[in-house]
PDB file of C-alpha atoms in Angstrom:
ATOM      1  CA  MET A   1     -27.531   3.776  21.154  1.00 74.00           C
ATOM      2  CA  SER A   2     -25.573   0.990  22.852  1.00 85.00           C
ATOM      3  CA  ALA A   3     -22.839   0.689  25.455  1.00 90.00           C
ATOM      4  CA  VAL A   4     -20.098  -1.276  23.690  1.00 92.00           C
ATOM      5  CA  ALA A   5     -16.898  -2.803  25.016  1.00 91.00           C
ATOM      6  CA  VAL A   6     -14.385  -3.336  22.206  1.00 92.00           C
ATOM      7  CA  ARG A   7     -11.957  -6.152  22.966  1.00 90.00           C
ATOM      8  CA  GLY A   8      -8.741  -6.453  21.008  1.00 88.00           C
ATOM      9  CA  ARG A   9      -5.396  -4.789  20.424  1.00 86.00           C
ATOM     10  CA  GLY A  10      -3.955  -2.875  17.523  1.00 89.00           C
ATOM     11  CA  ALA A  11      -5.091  -0.130  15.197  1.00 92.00           C
ATOM     12  CA  ASP A  12      -7.982  -2.284  13.924  1.00 91.00           C
ATOM     13  CA  ALA A  13      -9.612  -2.353  17.345  1.00 92.00           C
ATOM     14  CA  VAL A  14      -9.031   1.369  17.946  1.00 94.00           C
ATOM     15  CA  ALA A  15     -10.482   2.310  14.553  1.00 95.00           C
ATOM     16  CA  VAL A  16     -13.626   0.286  15.179  1.00 95.00           C
ATOM     17  CA  ALA A  17     -13.985   1.707  18.689  1.00 95.00           C
ATOM     18  CA  ALA A  18     -13.524   5.314  17.572  1.00 95.00           C
ATOM     19  CA  GLY A  19     -15.828   4.758  14.607  1.00 95.00           C
ATOM     20  CA  LEU A  20     -18.601   3.368  16.808  1.00 95.00           C
ATOM     21  CA  ALA A  21     -18.141   6.282  19.215  1.00 95.00           C
ATOM     22  CA  ALA A  22     -18.461   8.715  16.291  1.00 95.00           C
ATOM     23  CA  LEU A  23     -21.766   7.028  15.401  1.00 93.00           C
ATOM     24  CA  GLY A  24     -23.097   7.889  18.855  1.00 92.00           C
ATOM     25  CA  HIS A  25     -22.455   4.719  20.849  1.00 94.00           C
ATOM     26  CA  GLN A  26     -20.818   4.757  24.281  1.00 94.00           C
ATOM     27  CA  VAL A  27     -17.616   2.798  23.722  1.00 95.00           C
ATOM     28  CA  ALA A  28     -14.933   1.464  26.060  1.00 94.00           C
ATOM     29  CA  CYS A  29     -11.677   0.238  24.523  1.00 93.00           C
ATOM     30  CA  PRO A  30      -8.398  -0.066  26.494  1.00 91.00           C
ATOM     31  CA  ALA A  31      -6.435  -0.203  23.210  1.00 90.00           C
ATOM     32  CA  ALA A  32      -7.421   3.440  22.589  1.00 91.00           C
ATOM     33  CA  ARG A  33      -4.553   4.417  24.907  1.00 90.00           C
ATOM     34  CA  GLU A  34      -2.159   3.476  22.089  1.00 85.00           C
ATOM     35  CA  VAL A  35      -3.171   5.238  18.877  1.00 84.00           C
ATOM     36  CA  ASP A  36      -1.481   4.358  15.594  1.00 78.00           C
ATOM     37  CA  GLY A  37      -0.280   7.695  14.249  1.00 82.00           C
ATOM     38  CA  THR A  38       0.142   6.277  10.740  1.00 88.00           C
ATOM     39  CA  GLU A  39      -3.585   5.695  10.210  1.00 90.00           C
ATOM     40  CA  PRO A  40      -5.177   8.742   8.520  1.00 92.00           C
ATOM     41  CA  GLY A  41      -7.619  10.542  10.803  1.00 93.00           C
ATOM     42  CA  LEU A  42      -7.500   7.966  13.600  1.00 94.00           C
ATOM     43  CA  ALA A  43      -5.627   9.981  16.244  1.00 93.00           C
ATOM     44  CA  ALA A  44      -7.834  13.028  15.655  1.00 94.00           C
ATOM     45  CA  LEU A  45     -11.048  10.997  15.922  1.00 95.00           C
ATOM     46  CA  VAL A  46      -9.854   9.291  19.103  1.00 94.00           C
ATOM     47  CA  ARG A  47      -9.086  12.661  20.683  1.00 94.00           C
ATOM     48  CA  ARG A  48     -12.455  14.078  19.651  1.00 95.00           C
ATOM     49  CA  THR A  49     -14.516  11.129  20.884  1.00 95.00           C
ATOM     50  CA  VAL A  50     -12.547  10.920  24.142  1.00 95.00           C
ATOM     51  CA  ARG A  51     -13.169  14.626  24.799  1.00 95.00           C
ATOM     52  CA  SER A  52     -16.891  14.165  24.125  1.00 95.00           C
ATOM     53  CA  GLY A  53     -17.057  11.202  26.513  1.00 94.00           C
ATOM     54  CA  ALA A  54     -18.231   8.790  23.807  1.00 95.00           C
ATOM     55  CA  LEU A  55     -14.950   6.828  23.926  1.00 95.00           C
ATOM     56  CA  ARG A  56     -13.165   5.714  27.076  1.00 93.00           C
ATOM     57  CA  ALA A  57      -9.722   4.084  27.066  1.00 90.00           C
ATOM     58  CA  GLU A  58     -10.680   1.475  29.653  1.00 85.00           C
ATOM     59  CA  HIS A  59     -12.685  -1.701  30.086  1.00 81.00           C
ATOM     60  CA  GLY A  60     -16.444  -1.278  29.939  1.00 70.00           C
ATOM     61  CA  ALA A  61     -18.013  -1.977  33.317  1.00 71.00           C
ATOM     62  CA  ASP A  62     -21.452  -3.106  32.145  1.00 79.00           C
ATOM     63  CA  PRO A  63     -21.694  -3.076  28.331  1.00 85.00           C
ATOM     64  CA  ASP A  64     -24.759  -4.001  26.325  1.00 84.00           C
ATOM     65  CA  CYS A  65     -22.500  -5.954  24.002  1.00 88.00           C
ATOM     66  CA  VAL A  66     -18.868  -6.969  23.572  1.00 88.00           C
ATOM     67  CA  LEU A  67     -17.319  -6.451  20.148  1.00 89.00           C
ATOM     68  CA  LEU A  68     -14.235  -8.462  19.189  1.00 89.00           C
ATOM     69  CA  ARG A  69     -11.724  -6.957  16.767  1.00 87.00           C
ATOM     70  CA  GLY A  70      -7.979  -7.038  16.213  1.00 74.00           C
ATOM     71  CA  THR A  71      -5.670  -9.373  18.080  1.00 68.00           C
ATOM     72  CA  GLU A  72      -5.773 -10.725  21.613  1.00 61.00           C
ATOM     73  CA  ALA A  73      -9.516 -10.365  22.034  1.00 59.00           C
ATOM     74  CA  GLY A  74      -9.374 -12.583  25.135  1.00 59.00           C
ATOM     75  CA  ARG A  75     -12.268 -13.741  27.258  1.00 62.00           C
ATOM     76  CA  PHE A  76     -15.630 -11.988  27.453  1.00 62.00           C
ATOM     77  CA  PRO A  77     -18.672 -12.142  29.749  1.00 60.00           C
ATOM     78  CA  ALA A  78     -20.843 -15.163  28.963  1.00 65.00           C
ATOM     79  CA  ASP A  79     -24.058 -13.199  29.566  1.00 70.00           C
ATOM     80  CA  ARG A  80     -23.303 -10.444  27.031  1.00 77.00           C
ATOM     81  CA  MET A  81     -24.193 -10.128  23.383  1.00 86.00           C
ATOM     82  CA  VAL A  82     -20.975 -10.773  21.429  1.00 89.00           C
ATOM     83  CA  VAL A  83     -20.336  -9.330  17.955  1.00 92.00           C
ATOM     84  CA  ASP A  84     -17.268 -10.875  16.348  1.00 90.00           C
ATOM     85  CA  CYS A  85     -15.778  -8.500  13.753  1.00 89.00           C
ATOM     86  CA  ARG A  86     -12.493 -10.351  13.315  1.00 87.00           C
ATOM     87  CA  VAL A  87     -11.402 -11.911  10.016  1.00 83.00           C
ATOM     88  CA  PRO A  88     -12.187 -14.736   9.994  1.00 77.00           C
ATOM     89  CA  PRO A  89     -14.606 -14.696  12.941  1.00 79.00           C
ATOM     90  CA  ASP A  90     -15.523 -17.652  15.131  1.00 77.00           C
ATOM     91  CA  ASP A  91     -19.023 -19.115  15.297  1.00 71.00           C
ATOM     92  CA  PRO A  92     -20.712 -16.828  17.840  1.00 69.00           C
ATOM     93  CA  GLY A  93     -23.369 -19.276  19.044  1.00 67.00           C
ATOM     94  CA  ASP A  94     -27.024 -18.476  19.639  1.00 65.00           C
ATOM     95  CA  HIS A  95     -26.416 -15.191  21.472  1.00 70.00           C
ATOM     96  CA  GLY A  96     -23.906 -13.582  19.157  1.00 88.00           C
ATOM     97  CA  ALA A  97     -23.280 -12.464  15.612  1.00 93.00           C
ATOM     98  CA  CYS A  98     -20.484 -12.349  13.042  1.00 93.00           C
ATOM     99  CA  VAL A  99     -19.904  -9.041  11.268  1.00 94.00           C
ATOM    100  CA  PRO A 100     -16.606  -9.491   9.378  1.00 92.00           C
ATOM    101  CA  LEU A 101     -15.142  -6.060   8.676  1.00 92.00           C
ATOM    102  CA  ASP A 102     -12.805  -5.870   5.683  1.00 89.00           C
ATOM    103  CA  LEU A 103     -10.607  -2.994   6.893  1.00 91.00           C
ATOM    104  CA  ARG A 104      -7.368  -2.319   5.031  1.00 89.00           C
ATOM    105  CA  PRO A 105      -4.239  -0.981   6.754  1.00 90.00           C
ATOM    106  CA  GLY A 106      -3.827   2.655   5.779  1.00 92.00           C
ATOM    107  CA  SER A 107      -7.565   3.225   5.389  1.00 93.00           C
ATOM    108  CA  LEU A 108      -9.066   1.637   8.500  1.00 94.00           C
ATOM    109  CA  LEU A 109     -11.360   4.541   9.352  1.00 94.00           C
ATOM    110  CA  GLU A 110     -12.406   5.185   5.758  1.00 94.00           C
ATOM    111  CA  ASP A 111     -13.297   1.523   5.264  1.00 94.00           C
ATOM    112  CA  PHE A 112     -15.208   1.351   8.552  1.00 94.00           C
ATOM    113  CA  LEU A 113     -17.195   4.566   8.132  1.00 95.00           C
ATOM    114  CA  HIS A 114     -17.975   4.154   4.410  1.00 95.00           C
ATOM    115  CA  PRO A 115     -18.568   0.466   3.642  1.00 93.00           C
ATOM    116  CA  GLU A 116     -20.281  -0.547   0.427  1.00 90.00           C
ATOM    117  CA  HIS A 117     -22.241  -3.146   2.383  1.00 93.00           C
ATOM    118  CA  LEU A 118     -22.156  -5.098   5.649  1.00 94.00           C
ATOM    119  CA  VAL A 119     -22.641  -8.820   6.157  1.00 95.00           C
ATOM    120  CA  ILE A 120     -24.249  -9.916   9.425  1.00 95.00           C
ATOM    121  CA  GLY A 121     -24.215 -13.595  10.293  1.00 94.00           C
ATOM    122  CA  ALA A 122     -26.474 -14.810  13.086  1.00 92.00           C
ATOM    123  CA  ASP A 123     -28.586 -17.844  13.900  1.00 90.00           C
ATOM    124  CA  THR A 124     -31.378 -15.912  15.627  1.00 91.00           C
ATOM    125  CA  GLU A 125     -33.397 -12.863  14.602  1.00 92.00           C
ATOM    126  CA  SER A 126     -32.718 -11.259  17.973  1.00 90.00           C
ATOM    127  CA  ALA A 127     -28.935 -11.482  17.593  1.00 91.00           C
ATOM    128  CA  ALA A 128     -29.116 -10.223  14.000  1.00 93.00           C
ATOM    129  CA  ALA A 129     -31.254  -7.236  15.015  1.00 92.00           C
ATOM    130  CA  ARG A 130     -28.955  -6.259  17.897  1.00 90.00           C
ATOM    131  CA  ALA A 131     -25.896  -6.461  15.666  1.00 92.00           C
ATOM    132  CA  GLU A 132     -27.603  -4.419  12.957  1.00 93.00           C
ATOM    133  CA  ALA A 133     -28.443  -1.705  15.491  1.00 91.00           C
ATOM    134  CA  LEU A 134     -24.711  -1.121  16.049  1.00 92.00           C
ATOM    135  CA  PHE A 135     -23.995  -0.347  12.403  1.00 93.00           C
ATOM    136  CA  ARG A 136     -27.296   1.007  11.063  1.00 91.00           C
ATOM    137  CA  CYS A 137     -26.067   4.618  11.172  1.00 90.00           C
ATOM    138  CA  LEU A 138     -23.414   3.805   8.567  1.00 92.00           C
ATOM    139  CA  GLY A 139     -26.180   3.752   5.969  1.00 90.00           C
ATOM    140  CA  ALA A 140     -24.709   0.730   4.162  1.00 92.00           C
ATOM    141  CA  GLU A 141     -26.767  -2.081   2.674  1.00 94.00           C
ATOM    142  CA  ILE A 142     -26.957  -4.927   5.195  1.00 95.00           C
ATOM    143  CA  VAL A 143     -26.982  -8.566   4.107  1.00 95.00           C
ATOM    144  CA  HIS A 144     -28.201 -11.144   6.634  1.00 95.00           C
ATOM    145  CA  VAL A 145     -26.754 -14.654   6.409  1.00 95.00           C
ATOM    146  CA  ASP A 146     -25.852 -17.542   8.697  1.00 93.00           C
ATOM    147  CA  PRO A 147     -22.617 -17.087  10.725  1.00 91.00           C
ATOM    148  CA  ARG A 148     -20.719 -19.883   8.930  1.00 90.00           C
ATOM    149  CA  SER A 149     -21.252 -18.145   5.580  1.00 92.00           C
ATOM    150  CA  ALA A 150     -20.409 -14.736   7.056  1.00 92.00           C
ATOM    151  CA  GLY A 151     -17.051 -16.054   8.219  1.00 88.00           C
ATOM    152  CA  LEU A 152     -16.038 -16.894   4.659  1.00 88.00           C
ATOM    153  CA  VAL A 153     -17.054 -13.655   2.948  1.00 89.00           C
ATOM    154  CA  VAL A 154     -13.855 -11.621   3.433  1.00 88.00           C
ATOM    155  CA  PRO A 155     -11.314 -14.431   2.826  1.00 85.00           C
ATOM    156  CA  VAL A 156     -13.190 -15.607  -0.272  1.00 85.00           C
ATOM    157  CA  GLY A 157     -13.476 -12.053  -1.616  1.00 85.00           C
ATOM    158  CA  ASN A 158      -9.759 -11.482  -1.183  1.00 83.00           C
ATOM    159  CA  GLY A 159      -8.985 -14.846  -2.743  1.00 83.00           C
ATOM    160  CA  PHE A 160     -11.099 -13.994  -5.779  1.00 84.00           C
ATOM    161  CA  ARG A 161      -9.387 -10.626  -6.185  1.00 82.00           C
ATOM    162  CA  ALA A 162      -5.996 -12.350  -5.922  1.00 81.00           C
ATOM    163  CA  LEU A 163      -7.059 -14.785  -8.637  1.00 81.00           C
ATOM    164  CA  LYS A 164      -8.100 -11.866 -10.882  1.00 81.00           C
ATOM    165  CA  ARG A 165      -4.804 -10.119 -10.230  1.00 80.00           C
ATOM    166  CA  ARG A 166      -2.858 -13.217 -11.255  1.00 79.00           C
ATOM    167  CA  PHE A 167      -5.034 -13.677 -14.333  1.00 78.00           C
ATOM    168  CA  PHE A 168      -4.390 -10.144 -15.572  1.00 79.00           C
ATOM    169  CA  GLY A 169      -0.697 -10.530 -14.810  1.00 80.00           C
ATOM    170  CA  SER A 170      -0.596 -13.632 -17.016  1.00 80.00           C
ATOM    171  CA  LEU A 171      -2.642 -11.814 -19.667  1.00 80.00           C
ATOM    172  CA  GLU A 172      -0.043  -9.046 -19.799  1.00 85.00           C
ATOM    173  CA  GLN A 173       2.729 -11.599 -20.339  1.00 85.00           C
ATOM    174  CA  LEU A 174       0.701 -13.276 -23.111  1.00 83.00           C
ATOM    175  CA  CYS A 175       0.104  -9.943 -24.846  1.00 85.00           C
ATOM    176  CA  GLU A 176       3.796  -9.118 -24.763  1.00 87.00           C
ATOM    177  CA  ALA A 177       4.618 -12.563 -26.218  1.00 86.00           C
ATOM    178  CA  VAL A 178       2.274 -12.157 -29.211  1.00 85.00           C
ATOM    179  CA  GLY A 179       2.801  -8.428 -29.732  1.00 89.00           C
ATOM    180  CA  ALA A 180      -0.632  -7.328 -28.515  1.00 89.00           C
ATOM    181  CA  ASP A 181      -1.401  -4.285 -26.378  1.00 93.00           C
ATOM    182  CA  PRO A 182      -2.665  -5.458 -22.949  1.00 89.00           C
ATOM    183  CA  ALA A 183      -4.470  -2.153 -22.282  1.00 90.00           C
ATOM    184  CA  THR A 184      -6.408  -2.524 -25.534  1.00 93.00           C
ATOM    185  CA  VAL A 185      -7.378  -6.119 -24.765  1.00 87.00           C
ATOM    186  CA  VAL A 186      -8.614  -5.187 -21.280  1.00 86.00           C
ATOM    187  CA  GLU A 187     -10.525  -2.186 -22.663  1.00 89.00           C
ATOM    188  CA  CYS A 188     -12.300  -4.502 -25.126  1.00 89.00           C
ATOM    189  CA  LEU A 189     -13.199  -6.834 -22.262  1.00 83.00           C
ATOM    190  CA  ARG A 190     -14.916  -3.948 -20.479  1.00 83.00           C
ATOM    191  CA  TYR A 191     -17.638  -3.982 -23.137  1.00 86.00           C
ATOM    192  CA  ASP A 192     -18.664  -7.466 -21.955  1.00 82.00           C
ATOM    193  CA  GLU A 193     -21.013  -6.795 -19.035  1.00 78.00           C
ATOM    194  CA  ARG A 194     -20.475 -10.336 -17.784  1.00 76.00           C
ATOM    195  CA  ILE A 195     -16.877  -9.489 -16.895  1.00 73.00           C
ATOM    196  CA  ASN A 196     -15.717  -7.159 -14.138  1.00 65.00           C
ATOM    197  CA  CYS A 197     -12.228  -6.098 -15.185  1.00 61.00           C
ATOM    198  CA  GLY A 198     -11.297  -4.354 -11.955  1.00 60.00           C
ATOM    199  CA  THR A 199      -7.868  -5.334 -10.662  1.00 53.00           C
ATOM    200  CA  GLU A 200      -8.026  -3.881  -7.165  1.00 55.00           C
ATOM    201  CA  PRO A 201      -5.371  -5.333  -4.829  1.00 54.00           C
ATOM    202  CA  ASP A 202      -6.225  -8.043  -2.321  1.00 53.00           C
ATOM    203  CA  ASP A 203      -5.372  -8.087   1.371  1.00 58.00           C
ATOM    204  CA  PRO A 204      -2.681 -10.790   1.814  1.00 58.00           C
ATOM    205  CA  ARG A 205      -3.778 -11.397   5.419  1.00 60.00           C
ATOM    206  CA  ALA A 206      -7.356 -12.260   4.498  1.00 56.00           C
ATOM    207  CA  THR A 207      -6.238 -14.270   1.465  1.00 58.00           C
ATOM    208  CA  GLY A 208      -4.012 -16.302   3.770  1.00 67.00           C
ATOM    209  CA  HIS A 209      -7.017 -16.894   6.011  1.00 66.00           C
ATOM    210  CA  LEU A 210      -8.686 -18.633   3.073  1.00 63.00           C
ATOM    211  CA  VAL A 211      -5.868 -21.191   2.964  1.00 67.00           C
ATOM    212  CA  GLN A 212      -5.967 -21.676   6.726  1.00 72.00           C
ATOM    213  CA  LEU A 213      -9.722 -22.216   6.726  1.00 68.00           C
ATOM    214  CA  SER A 214      -9.477 -24.747   3.894  1.00 66.00           C
ATOM    215  CA  ARG A 215      -6.716 -26.687   5.626  1.00 73.00           C
ATOM    216  CA  ARG A 216      -8.627 -26.733   8.886  1.00 72.00           C
ATOM    217  CA  ALA A 217     -11.938 -27.773   7.330  1.00 69.00           C
ATOM    218  CA  GLY A 218     -10.481 -30.626   5.299  1.00 65.00           C
ATOM    219  CA  PRO A 219     -11.134 -29.895   1.587  1.00 60.00           C
ATOM    220  CA  PRO A 220      -8.092 -29.788  -0.723  1.00 59.00           C
ATOM    221  CA  ALA A 221      -6.350 -26.454  -0.290  1.00 62.00           C
ATOM    222  CA  GLU A 222      -4.005 -26.674  -3.301  1.00 66.00           C
ATOM    223  CA  MET A 223      -5.914 -24.190  -5.438  1.00 59.00           C
ATOM    224  CA  PHE A 224      -6.092 -21.598  -2.665  1.00 62.00           C
ATOM    225  CA  GLU A 225      -2.409 -22.131  -1.885  1.00 69.00           C
ATOM    226  CA  SER A 226      -1.519 -21.504  -5.541  1.00 68.00           C
ATOM    227  CA  ILE A 227      -3.440 -18.200  -5.451  1.00 59.00           C
ATOM    228  CA  VAL A 228      -1.489 -17.009  -2.422  1.00 59.00           C
ATOM    229  CA  ASP A 229       1.939 -18.383  -3.397  1.00 59.00           C
ATOM    230  CA  GLY A 230       1.807 -17.421  -7.075  1.00 53.00           C
ATOM    231  CA  PRO A 231       3.095 -19.445 -10.032  1.00 47.00           C
TER     232      PRO A 231
END
């Protein structure tokens, strides 16, 4: 197991730190001093991992790697492996990795401890392997990609879900206008295996990141803006 220093503020950073400590890593995270009592299970897990010595609410003196999550991640030692778990992450360079964690407020711990899959973006096999070692105990399928692609995964996923949500909202209005039953129409669509009719909500923060990334990179952002702003 690794010695990890989690840099960042807010419940996101604390959830990741406590989750890593529960997996058996030795974790240092100053933000653990301020636990968000509204996050299910977070305060109890912080107390348990602090008592066991796996989590310390302080800066790590000599960590194997520095993990960035939440806000105000700040500076980090240049000679340490850096795993950027923010959304969207920055390009980590040759000695780091991007592992964007799609954690939703209200279920931060659940999302961290039970992911459907994890995306690891790294330019070197060594960085990818070290990042994978942090999360292997989660038992999730791991997808290895380049860091630029990894940085887009969460914003694009949330943008696509927002687009689906708007589509089904418009479908409901159309059904009402022509006297059709929207539930029946959607149920019929479920028989087409090419269509996934799930309408799970998107995270507005990550969807907004999609617009910001598009504006910064240069391509036209009008379509992404329309998804976020609505009709």
